[in-house]
Amino acid sequence: MSSASSALSQYTLSQPTLDFLARSHGHFIGGKWLHGNAGGVIDIHDPATGLKIAHCAAGGAAEIDAAVKAARAALEGPWSKFTAAQRSAVLWKISDLVLANFQQLCELEILDNGLPTPLAQYVCGMVVPEFFRYYAGWPTKIEGATIPAAPQGKLPGEAISFTLREPIGVVGAITPWNSPLPMVMLKIAPALATGCTLVLKPAELTPLTAMRLAEICQEAGVPDGVINIVNGHGETAGAALAAHPGVDKIAFTGSTEVGRLIVKAAAGNLKKVTLELGGKSPVVVFPDADLAQVIPGAARACFFLQGQNCMAGTRLFVHDKVHDQVVEGIAAVARAMKMGPGLDPSSEFGPLISVQQRDRVAGFVEAGRKEGAEVVCGGHSPSRPGYFFEPTVLAHTTNDMTPVKNEIFGPVLCVQRFGDGDLDAVARAANSTIYGLSGSVWTRDLGVAMQMVRKIDSGQVSVNMHAAIDPAMPFGGNKQSGWGREFGKEGLEPYLKTKGVSMTW
Ligand code: NAP
Ligand code: MG
């Protein structure tokens, strides 16, 4: 038995999953699997055990170049002949095929990323198919406008002016590991809806479902070369994609730090850039809020995906009157969460992605402890295989503490309190971060809610819920959380360009 198959023997996996894992993975370029490994080989680990389960070739600049050429050829060739209605049909078919491959996609996503089974089922059975269906509705509704212009003094009836919306071209997409399949979906669906082609570099830690989705797209009728996947390291394959002169736009999701590198790399040919970056989102609880909603809601806001979630509500601001009750309630939820491998259906809380990530999280908790925070619950890595870290609540934190200032990207909630006073002071505290991605306000007073919605400087604010995501709702970051929006109609805009046309006769 190979080391990878013995690493899998503890699970009951479907045959399609076992077959997929056993393959020698490379890059999907021009509709074919190629195996260039200029960047070596990437071992893929199960974060619940730390054991190797598969491997794939790591490409470099040569594979990126081949993929960009394939994407350009498809853009100018077969894909340009598709009608809007045909692109719609393909997107709808992808949704059907995602559902047809539900079990395999769930298993691969869990093995790659570690998320609990119910969440994987929600992602593969609801989030991803719904998203493709939502974008399947758009191709036939992308319209320009007629403009009442008078070019060169032409009178009405002597000229006509209008706009054409055209695909921006070849898109380079780079995605993170924290929610692998949805991150890839967020790039592929709008690219297909607008008629773009795409070269995607998935996170090296979680490439499995990206590769499988590329095959599903091919099966759904997406012509070869429209979607290309190059596996590899960020510093080589990712950097080559961001700098490539044949790429018209970069759609990046990842850290703010790497986002800055993307902007610099894109400057060579001034390619368009959208960035979905980090967050440190506030959860603000007023004393009149329904605590039966607040306690599970705030726990979920922070501990969802083990806190490896850009929208995570990691800074909790609670009014003095309910502070102790809310903190104790969240700590009780955290202590009761059943930790375990995602493939164990009873697990509620999975592992972190890697040993580095686990140690980084532990370092932030330790820094908080030294700076005077009280560890109300968690704070440790349990002695078991895999990269687990307990859901942790830090009370009595202040804005200058290390775990409050930094995006931890792990299950660590930092609590601050506030008293009676003006809403501006609460909002100032909530906004005192370089990030502005998500946030939530918990109150039954609609006036307070609406004022706080306006005062919080984030791309998304939810009331009496956190991180309310829907395919139709624009999502993205203010401040250093990003440039542009994904989801909804706005999510199409970065994939389109506008041509102004004036005509006389
Ligand atoms: P990351 O380190 O920035 O990596 C993201 C992607 O960029 C990976 O594919 C990575 O490759 C690649 N990369 C790294 N260096 C690069 C370079 N110099 N040039 C081009 N590409 C490069 O982020 P991560 O640790 O994977 O993910 C966590 C971060 O993503 C968090 O900050 C989180 O908030 C953010 N995020 C944001 C959103 C959002 O919607 N706003 C959603 C999810 C996650 P490797 O795989 O080789 O490292
Ligand atoms: Mg890396």
Coordinates of C-alpha atoms and ligand atoms in Angstrom, one line a residue:
M1 CA 0.0 0.0 0.0
S2 CA 1.5 3.4 -0.9
S3 CA 1.8 6.0 1.8
A4 CA -1.1 8.0 0.2
S5 CA -3.5 5.0 0.2
S6 CA -2.6 4.1 3.8
A7 CA -3.3 7.8 4.7
L8 CA -6.8 7.3 3.3
S9 CA -7.5 3.9 4.7
Q10 CA -9.2 5.3 7.8
Y11 CA -12.0 6.8 5.7
T12 CA -14.8 5.3 3.7
L13 CA -14.4 7.2 0.4
S14 CA -16.2 6.8 -2.9
Q15 CA -14.4 5.1 -5.8
P16 CA -14.4 8.3 -8.0
T17 CA -12.6 10.1 -5.1
L18 CA -10.0 7.3 -4.7
D19 CA -9.4 7.2 -8.5
F20 CA -9.0 11.0 -8.7
L21 CA -6.5 11.1 -5.8
A22 CA -4.5 8.3 -7.3
R23 CA -3.9 10.2 -10.5
S24 CA -0.7 12.0 -11.4
H25 CA -1.9 15.6 -11.4
G26 CA -0.5 18.3 -13.6
H27 CA -1.9 21.3 -15.4
F28 CA -5.1 21.6 -17.4
I29 CA -4.0 23.6 -20.5
G30 CA -6.0 23.8 -23.8
G31 CA -8.3 21.1 -22.5
K32 CA -5.5 18.5 -21.8
W33 CA -3.6 17.5 -18.8
L34 CA 0.1 18.4 -19.1
H35 CA 2.8 17.6 -16.6
G36 CA 5.4 20.3 -16.7
N37 CA 7.1 20.5 -13.2
A38 CA 9.6 23.3 -13.5
G39 CA 8.6 24.2 -9.9
G40 CA 9.0 20.6 -8.6
V41 CA 6.2 18.5 -7.1
I42 CA 3.6 19.6 -4.6
D43 CA 2.6 17.1 -1.9
I44 CA -1.1 17.5 -0.9
H45 CA -1.9 16.7 2.7
D46 CA -5.0 15.9 4.7
P47 CA -5.0 18.6 7.4
A48 CA -6.9 16.3 9.8
T49 CA -4.0 13.8 9.9
G50 CA -1.0 15.6 8.4
L51 CA -0.6 12.7 6.0
K52 CA 0.1 13.0 2.3
I53 CA -2.9 12.0 0.2
A54 CA -1.9 13.1 -3.4
H55 CA 0.6 15.1 -5.3
C56 CA 0.7 17.4 -8.3
A57 CA 3.3 18.9 -10.6
A58 CA 4.3 22.5 -9.8
G59 CA 4.5 24.6 -13.0
G60 CA 6.3 27.8 -13.6
A61 CA 6.6 30.6 -16.1
A62 CA 6.6 28.1 -19.1
E63 CA 3.3 26.5 -18.1
I64 CA 1.7 29.9 -17.4
D65 CA 2.8 31.1 -20.8
A66 CA 1.4 28.0 -22.5
A67 CA -1.9 28.4 -20.6
V68 CA -2.1 32.1 -21.5
K69 CA -1.6 31.3 -25.2
A70 CA -4.3 28.6 -25.0
A71 CA -6.7 31.1 -23.4
R72 CA -6.0 33.7 -26.1
A73 CA -6.6 31.2 -28.9
A74 CA -9.9 30.2 -27.3
L75 CA -10.9 33.8 -26.8
E76 CA -10.4 34.6 -30.4
G77 CA -11.5 31.2 -31.7
P78 CA -14.3 28.9 -30.6
W79 CA -15.5 30.8 -27.5
S80 CA -16.1 34.0 -29.5
K81 CA -18.6 32.1 -31.6
F82 CA -20.8 31.2 -28.7
T83 CA -24.0 33.1 -28.4
A84 CA -25.0 34.6 -25.0
A85 CA -27.7 31.9 -24.8
Q86 CA -25.2 29.2 -25.4
R87 CA -22.9 30.5 -22.6
S88 CA -26.0 30.5 -20.4
A89 CA -26.7 26.9 -21.2
V90 CA -23.1 25.9 -20.4
L91 CA -23.2 27.6 -17.0
W92 CA -26.5 25.9 -16.2
K93 CA -25.0 22.6 -17.2
I94 CA -22.0 23.1 -15.0
S95 CA -24.4 23.5 -12.1
D96 CA -26.1 20.2 -12.9
L97 CA -22.8 18.4 -13.2
V98 CA -21.6 19.8 -9.9
L99 CA -24.7 18.2 -8.3
A100 CA -24.1 15.0 -10.2
N101 CA -20.5 14.9 -8.8
F102 CA -21.7 16.1 -5.3
Q103 CA -20.2 13.2 -3.3
Q104 CA -16.8 13.3 -5.0
L105 CA -16.5 17.1 -4.7
C106 CA -17.5 17.0 -1.0
E107 CA -14.9 14.3 -0.3
L108 CA -12.1 16.1 -2.2
E109 CA -12.9 19.5 -0.6
I110 CA -12.9 18.0 2.9
L111 CA -9.6 16.0 2.3
D112 CA -7.9 19.1 0.9
N113 CA -9.2 21.8 3.3
G114 CA -10.5 20.0 6.4
L115 CA -13.9 21.6 6.6
P116 CA -16.7 19.7 8.4
T117 CA -19.0 17.5 6.3
P118 CA -22.2 19.5 6.7
L119 CA -20.4 22.6 5.5
A120 CA -18.9 20.8 2.5
Q121 CA -22.4 19.5 1.7
Y122 CA -23.8 23.0 1.9
V123 CA -20.9 24.3 -0.3
C124 CA -21.1 21.6 -3.0
G125 CA -24.9 21.1 -2.9
M126 CA -26.1 24.7 -2.5
V127 CA -23.5 27.4 -2.7
V128 CA -21.7 26.4 -5.9
P129 CA -24.7 25.1 -8.0
E130 CA -26.8 28.2 -7.0
F131 CA -23.9 30.5 -7.9
F132 CA -23.5 29.0 -11.4
R133 CA -27.3 29.1 -11.9
Y134 CA -27.3 32.8 -10.9
Y135 CA -24.6 33.6 -13.4
A136 CA -26.3 31.4 -16.0
G137 CA -29.0 34.1 -16.1
W138 CA -26.7 36.9 -17.0
P139 CA -25.2 36.4 -20.4
T140 CA -28.4 37.3 -22.2
K141 CA -28.8 40.4 -20.1
I142 CA -25.5 42.1 -20.6
E143 CA -26.5 45.2 -22.5
G144 CA -24.9 48.5 -23.6
A145 CA -26.9 51.7 -23.9
T146 CA -28.0 54.1 -26.6
I147 CA -26.6 57.6 -25.8
P148 CA -28.2 60.9 -26.8
A149 CA -24.9 62.3 -28.0
A150 CA -24.3 64.8 -30.8
P151 CA -20.9 63.8 -32.1
Q152 CA -19.2 66.4 -34.3
G153 CA -22.3 68.6 -34.2
K154 CA -24.6 65.9 -35.8
L155 CA -28.3 66.5 -35.2
P156 CA -30.6 63.8 -34.0
G157 CA -31.3 61.5 -36.9
E158 CA -27.9 62.2 -38.5
A159 CA -25.9 59.9 -36.1
I160 CA -26.4 57.3 -33.5
S161 CA -24.2 56.6 -30.5
F162 CA -24.2 53.5 -28.4
T163 CA -22.0 51.3 -26.2
L164 CA -20.9 47.7 -26.6
R165 CA -20.1 45.6 -23.6
E166 CA -17.2 43.3 -24.5
P167 CA -15.3 40.6 -22.6
I168 CA -12.2 42.1 -21.0
G169 CA -10.2 39.2 -22.5
V170 CA -7.8 36.7 -20.9
V171 CA -8.3 36.7 -17.1
G172 CA -5.5 35.5 -14.7
A173 CA -7.1 34.2 -11.5
I174 CA -5.2 33.4 -8.3
T175 CA -7.1 31.9 -5.3
P176 CA -6.4 31.0 -1.6
W177 CA -6.8 27.7 0.3
N178 CA -9.5 28.7 2.8
S179 CA -12.5 27.8 0.8
P180 CA -11.1 26.3 -2.4
L181 CA -14.1 25.4 -4.5
P182 CA -16.1 28.6 -3.9
M183 CA -13.0 30.7 -4.5
V184 CA -12.5 29.1 -7.9
M185 CA -16.3 29.3 -8.7
L186 CA -16.1 33.0 -8.0
K187 CA -13.6 33.4 -10.8
I188 CA -15.0 30.9 -13.4
A189 CA -18.7 31.9 -13.3
P190 CA -18.3 35.6 -14.2
A191 CA -15.6 34.8 -16.7
L192 CA -17.8 32.4 -18.6
A193 CA -20.9 34.7 -18.3
T194 CA -19.1 37.6 -19.9
G195 CA -17.3 35.5 -22.6
C196 CA -13.8 35.8 -21.1
T197 CA -11.2 33.0 -20.9
L198 CA -9.2 32.2 -17.8
V199 CA -5.9 30.9 -16.5
L200 CA -6.2 30.0 -12.8
K201 CA -3.5 29.2 -10.3
P202 CA -5.2 27.6 -7.3
A203 CA -3.6 27.6 -3.8
E204 CA -0.8 25.1 -3.7
L205 CA -2.3 23.7 -0.5
T206 CA -5.7 23.0 -2.0
P207 CA -5.7 22.3 -5.7
L208 CA -8.0 19.3 -5.9
T209 CA -11.5 20.6 -6.5
A210 CA -10.2 23.3 -8.9
M211 CA -8.8 20.6 -11.1
R212 CA -12.0 18.6 -10.9
L213 CA -14.2 21.6 -11.7
A214 CA -12.1 22.3 -14.8
E215 CA -13.0 18.8 -16.0
I216 CA -16.6 19.3 -15.2
C217 CA -16.6 22.6 -17.2
Q218 CA -15.2 20.7 -20.2
E219 CA -17.8 18.0 -19.8
A220 CA -20.5 20.8 -19.7
G221 CA -19.4 22.0 -23.1
V222 CA -16.8 24.7 -22.3
P223 CA -14.4 24.7 -25.3
D224 CA -10.8 23.7 -24.7
G225 CA -8.6 26.6 -23.7
V226 CA -11.4 28.7 -22.1
I227 CA -10.5 27.4 -18.6
N228 CA -6.9 26.5 -17.9
I229 CA -5.4 25.5 -14.5
V230 CA -1.7 25.8 -13.7
N231 CA -0.7 24.4 -10.4
G232 CA 2.3 25.8 -8.6
H233 CA 3.8 28.1 -6.0
G234 CA 2.7 31.7 -5.6
E235 CA 6.2 33.2 -5.9
T236 CA 6.8 31.5 -9.2
A237 CA 3.6 30.4 -11.1
G238 CA 1.5 33.1 -9.4
A239 CA 4.0 35.8 -10.0
A240 CA 4.4 34.8 -13.6
L241 CA 0.7 35.0 -14.2
A242 CA 0.3 38.4 -12.5
A243 CA 3.1 39.8 -14.7
H244 CA 2.3 38.1 -18.0
P245 CA 1.8 40.7 -20.8
G246 CA -0.8 38.5 -22.5
V247 CA -3.2 38.7 -19.5
D248 CA -5.7 41.5 -19.6
K249 CA -7.0 41.3 -16.0
I250 CA -6.1 39.7 -12.7
A251 CA -8.7 38.5 -10.3
F252 CA -6.9 37.8 -7.0
T253 CA -8.2 36.5 -3.7
G254 CA -5.7 36.2 -0.9
S255 CA -3.8 38.2 1.7
T256 CA -3.4 42.0 1.6
E257 CA 0.4 41.5 1.6
V258 CA 0.3 39.4 -1.6
G259 CA -2.4 41.8 -3.0
R260 CA 0.2 44.6 -3.0
L261 CA 2.7 42.3 -4.9
I262 CA 0.0 41.6 -7.5
V263 CA -0.6 45.3 -8.1
K264 CA 3.1 45.9 -8.7
A265 CA 3.4 42.9 -11.0
A266 CA 0.3 44.0 -13.0
A267 CA 1.8 47.4 -13.7
G268 CA 3.9 46.2 -16.6
N269 CA 1.1 46.1 -19.1
L270 CA -1.4 48.0 -16.8
K271 CA -3.7 45.0 -16.6
K272 CA -6.9 45.6 -14.8
V273 CA -6.9 44.3 -11.2
T274 CA -9.5 43.2 -8.7
L275 CA -8.5 42.2 -5.2
E276 CA -10.4 40.3 -2.5
L277 CA -8.1 40.6 0.5
G278 CA -8.0 40.1 4.2
G279 CA -10.4 41.2 6.9
K280 CA -10.7 41.8 10.7
S281 CA -14.4 42.3 10.9
P282 CA -16.3 43.8 13.8
V283 CA -19.4 42.3 15.5
V284 CA -21.2 45.0 17.5
V285 CA -23.7 43.9 20.1
F286 CA -26.0 46.4 21.7
P287 CA -27.7 45.7 25.0
D288 CA -31.2 45.3 23.6
A289 CA -30.2 42.5 21.1
D290 CA -31.8 39.1 21.3
L291 CA -29.0 37.2 23.1
A292 CA -30.5 33.9 22.0
Q293 CA -29.5 34.9 18.4
V294 CA -26.3 36.8 19.3
I295 CA -24.5 34.0 21.1
P296 CA -24.7 31.3 18.5
G297 CA -24.5 34.0 15.7
A298 CA -21.3 35.6 17.1
A299 CA -19.7 32.1 17.7
R300 CA -20.5 31.1 14.1
A301 CA -19.2 34.5 12.8
C302 CA -15.8 33.8 14.3
F303 CA -15.4 30.0 14.3
F304 CA -17.0 29.2 10.9
L305 CA -14.3 27.4 8.8
Q306 CA -12.1 27.4 12.0
G307 CA -11.8 31.2 11.6
Q308 CA -10.0 30.7 8.2
N309 CA -12.5 33.0 6.6
C310 CA -12.0 36.4 5.2
M311 CA -15.4 37.6 6.5
A312 CA -14.8 36.2 10.0
G313 CA -16.2 38.4 12.8
T314 CA -13.0 38.3 14.9
R315 CA -13.4 41.6 16.9
L316 CA -16.4 41.5 19.2
F317 CA -17.6 44.8 20.7
V318 CA -20.2 44.1 23.5
H319 CA -22.1 46.6 25.6
D320 CA -21.2 46.5 29.3
K321 CA -24.7 45.4 30.3
V322 CA -24.6 42.1 28.4
H323 CA -20.8 41.6 28.2
D324 CA -20.4 38.8 30.7
Q325 CA -23.4 36.9 29.5
V326 CA -22.4 37.1 25.8
V327 CA -18.8 36.2 26.5
E328 CA -19.7 33.2 28.7
G329 CA -22.3 32.1 26.2
I330 CA -19.9 32.2 23.3
A331 CA -17.2 30.4 25.4
A332 CA -19.8 27.7 26.2
V333 CA -20.6 27.2 22.5
A334 CA -16.8 27.0 21.7
R335 CA -16.2 24.5 24.5
A336 CA -19.0 22.3 23.2
M337 CA -17.9 22.2 19.6
K338 CA -16.9 18.7 18.6
M339 CA -13.5 18.8 17.1
G340 CA -12.5 16.2 14.5
P341 CA -11.7 15.3 10.9
G342 CA -14.2 16.8 8.5
L343 CA -15.0 13.4 7.1
D344 CA -16.4 12.3 10.5
P345 CA -20.0 13.5 10.0
S346 CA -20.3 14.3 13.7
S347 CA -17.4 16.8 13.6
E348 CA -18.3 20.4 14.0
F349 CA -14.9 21.9 14.0
G350 CA -12.1 20.8 11.7
P351 CA -8.3 21.3 11.6
L352 CA -6.4 24.4 10.4
I353 CA -4.9 24.1 7.0
S354 CA -1.2 23.5 7.9
V355 CA 1.2 23.2 10.8
Q356 CA 2.5 26.7 9.9
Q357 CA -1.0 28.2 10.2
R358 CA -1.6 26.4 13.5
D359 CA 1.7 27.7 14.9
R360 CA 1.0 31.2 13.7
V361 CA -2.4 31.1 15.4
A362 CA -0.8 29.9 18.6
G363 CA 1.7 32.7 18.4
F364 CA -1.1 35.3 18.2
V365 CA -2.8 33.8 21.2
E366 CA 0.4 33.8 23.2
A367 CA 1.1 37.4 22.2
G368 CA -2.4 38.4 23.4
R369 CA -1.8 36.6 26.7
K370 CA 1.5 38.4 27.3
E371 CA -0.1 41.8 26.4
G372 CA -2.8 41.3 29.1
A373 CA -5.7 39.5 27.4
E374 CA -7.7 36.9 29.4
V375 CA -8.0 33.5 27.7
V376 CA -11.6 32.7 28.5
C377 CA -11.6 29.4 26.6
G378 CA -9.4 27.5 24.2
G379 CA -5.9 28.7 23.5
H380 CA -4.3 25.4 22.8
S381 CA -3.5 22.9 20.2
P382 CA -4.8 19.5 21.3
S383 CA -2.4 16.6 21.3
R384 CA -3.8 14.6 18.4
P385 CA -2.7 14.2 14.8
G386 CA -3.4 16.9 12.3
Y387 CA -3.4 20.7 12.6
F388 CA -6.1 21.3 15.2
F389 CA -6.4 24.4 17.4
E390 CA -9.2 25.0 19.9
P391 CA -11.8 27.8 19.3
T392 CA -10.5 30.6 21.5
V393 CA -12.0 33.6 23.2
L394 CA -9.7 36.4 24.4
A395 CA -11.4 38.9 26.7
H396 CA -10.3 42.4 27.9
T397 CA -8.5 43.1 24.6
T398 CA -7.6 46.6 23.3
N399 CA -7.0 47.9 19.9
D400 CA -3.2 48.0 20.3
M401 CA -2.9 44.3 21.1
T402 CA -1.2 42.1 18.5
P403 CA -4.1 39.7 18.1
V404 CA -6.5 42.6 17.6
K405 CA -4.5 44.5 15.1
N406 CA -3.6 41.5 12.8
E407 CA -5.7 39.2 10.7
I408 CA -5.1 35.8 12.5
F409 CA -7.1 33.7 10.1
G410 CA -7.8 31.2 12.8
P411 CA -10.4 30.6 15.5
V412 CA -9.6 33.5 17.8
L413 CA -12.2 36.0 19.0
C414 CA -11.0 39.2 20.6
V415 CA -13.6 40.9 22.8
Q416 CA -13.8 44.5 23.7
R417 CA -16.5 46.3 25.7
F418 CA -18.3 49.6 25.4
G419 CA -20.6 51.6 27.6
D420 CA -23.5 54.1 27.0
G421 CA -22.4 56.8 24.7
D422 CA -22.6 58.0 21.2
L423 CA -22.6 55.6 18.3
D424 CA -19.7 57.5 16.7
A425 CA -17.4 56.2 19.4
V426 CA -18.5 52.6 18.9
A427 CA -18.1 53.0 15.1
R428 CA -14.7 54.5 15.5
A429 CA -13.6 51.5 17.5
A430 CA -15.1 49.1 15.0
N431 CA -13.4 51.0 12.1
S432 CA -10.0 51.1 13.8
T433 CA -8.4 48.6 11.5
I434 CA -6.7 48.7 8.0
Y435 CA -9.4 46.3 6.8
G436 CA -13.0 46.9 5.8
L437 CA -14.5 43.6 4.5
S438 CA -17.5 42.6 6.6
G439 CA -19.2 43.5 9.9
S440 CA -22.4 43.0 11.8
V441 CA -24.6 44.9 14.2
W442 CA -26.9 43.2 16.7
T443 CA -29.9 45.2 18.0
R444 CA -33.6 45.3 17.9
D445 CA -33.6 49.1 17.4
L446 CA -33.8 49.8 13.7
G447 CA -32.6 53.4 14.2
V448 CA -29.4 52.2 15.9
A449 CA -29.0 49.5 13.2
M450 CA -29.3 51.9 10.3
Q451 CA -27.0 54.5 11.8
M452 CA -24.4 51.8 12.5
V453 CA -24.8 50.4 8.9
R454 CA -23.8 53.8 7.6
K455 CA -21.0 54.4 10.0
I456 CA -19.2 51.0 9.6
D457 CA -16.6 51.3 6.8
S458 CA -16.9 47.8 5.3
G459 CA -18.0 46.4 1.9
Q460 CA -20.7 44.3 3.8
V461 CA -22.6 45.0 7.0
S462 CA -25.3 42.6 8.2
V463 CA -27.9 43.2 10.9
N464 CA -28.7 40.4 13.4
M465 CA -26.7 38.0 11.3
H466 CA -23.1 38.0 10.1
A467 CA -21.6 37.5 6.6
A468 CA -24.9 37.2 4.8
I469 CA -23.7 35.9 1.5
D470 CA -25.9 35.4 -1.6
P471 CA -25.0 35.1 -5.3
A472 CA -27.0 38.3 -6.0
M473 CA -25.4 40.4 -3.3
P474 CA -22.2 42.3 -4.2
F475 CA -19.3 41.5 -1.9
G476 CA -15.9 43.0 -1.5
G477 CA -13.6 45.1 0.5
N478 CA -13.2 48.8 1.5
K479 CA -9.8 50.1 2.6
Q480 CA -7.0 47.5 2.5
S481 CA -9.6 44.7 2.1
G482 CA -9.6 45.0 -1.6
W483 CA -10.5 46.6 -5.0
G484 CA -13.8 45.9 -6.7
R485 CA -16.7 43.6 -6.0
E486 CA -17.6 40.0 -6.7
F487 CA -21.1 38.4 -6.7
G488 CA -24.2 39.9 -8.2
K489 CA -24.4 42.1 -11.3
E490 CA -21.5 44.2 -10.0
G491 CA -19.3 41.1 -10.0
L492 CA -19.6 41.0 -13.8
E493 CA -18.3 44.6 -14.3
P494 CA -14.6 43.8 -13.9
Y495 CA -14.8 41.2 -16.6
L496 CA -16.3 43.6 -19.1
K497 CA -15.1 46.6 -21.0
T498 CA -17.2 49.3 -22.6
K499 CA -16.7 50.4 -26.2
G500 CA -18.3 53.8 -27.2
V501 CA -19.5 53.7 -30.8
S502 CA -20.8 56.7 -32.9
M503 CA -22.0 56.3 -36.4
T504 CA -23.2 58.6 -39.1
W505 CA -24.1 57.9 -42.7
Ligands
NAP1 P1 -2.0 34.3 0.1 O1 -0.8 33.8 0.8 O2 -2.0 35.7 -0.3 O3 -2.1 33.4 -1.2 C1 -3.2 33.5 -2.1 C2 -2.8 33.0 -3.4 O4 -1.7 33.9 -4.0 C3 -2.2 31.6 -3.4 O5 -2.6 31.0 -4.6 C4 -0.7 31.9 -3.4 O6 0.1 30.8 -3.8 C5 -0.6 33.1 -4.3 N1 0.6 33.9 -4.2 C6 1.4 33.9 -3.2 N2 2.5 34.8 -3.4 C7 2.2 35.2 -4.7 C8 2.9 36.2 -5.5 N3 4.1 36.7 -5.2 N4 2.4 36.4 -6.7 C9 1.3 35.8 -7.1 N5 0.6 35.0 -6.4 C10 1.1 34.7 -5.2 O7 -3.3 34.0 0.9 P2 -3.7 32.6 1.6 O8 -2.8 32.5 2.8 O9 -3.7 31.5 0.6 O10 -5.2 32.9 2.0 C11 -5.6 33.6 3.1 C12 -5.9 35.1 2.8 O11 -6.9 35.2 1.8 C13 -6.4 35.8 4.0 O12 -5.8 37.1 4.1 C14 -7.9 36.0 3.7 O13 -8.5 37.1 4.3 C15 -7.8 36.2 2.2 N6 -9.2 35.9 1.6 C16 -9.9 36.9 1.2 C17 -11.2 36.7 0.6 C18 -12.1 37.8 0.2 O14 -13.1 37.5 -0.5 N7 -11.8 39.0 0.5 C19 -11.7 35.3 0.6 C20 -10.8 34.3 1.0 C21 -9.6 34.6 1.5 P3 0.5 29.7 -2.8 O15 -0.6 28.8 -2.7 O16 1.7 29.0 -3.4 O17 0.8 30.3 -1.5
MG2 MG 2.6 29.7 -0.3

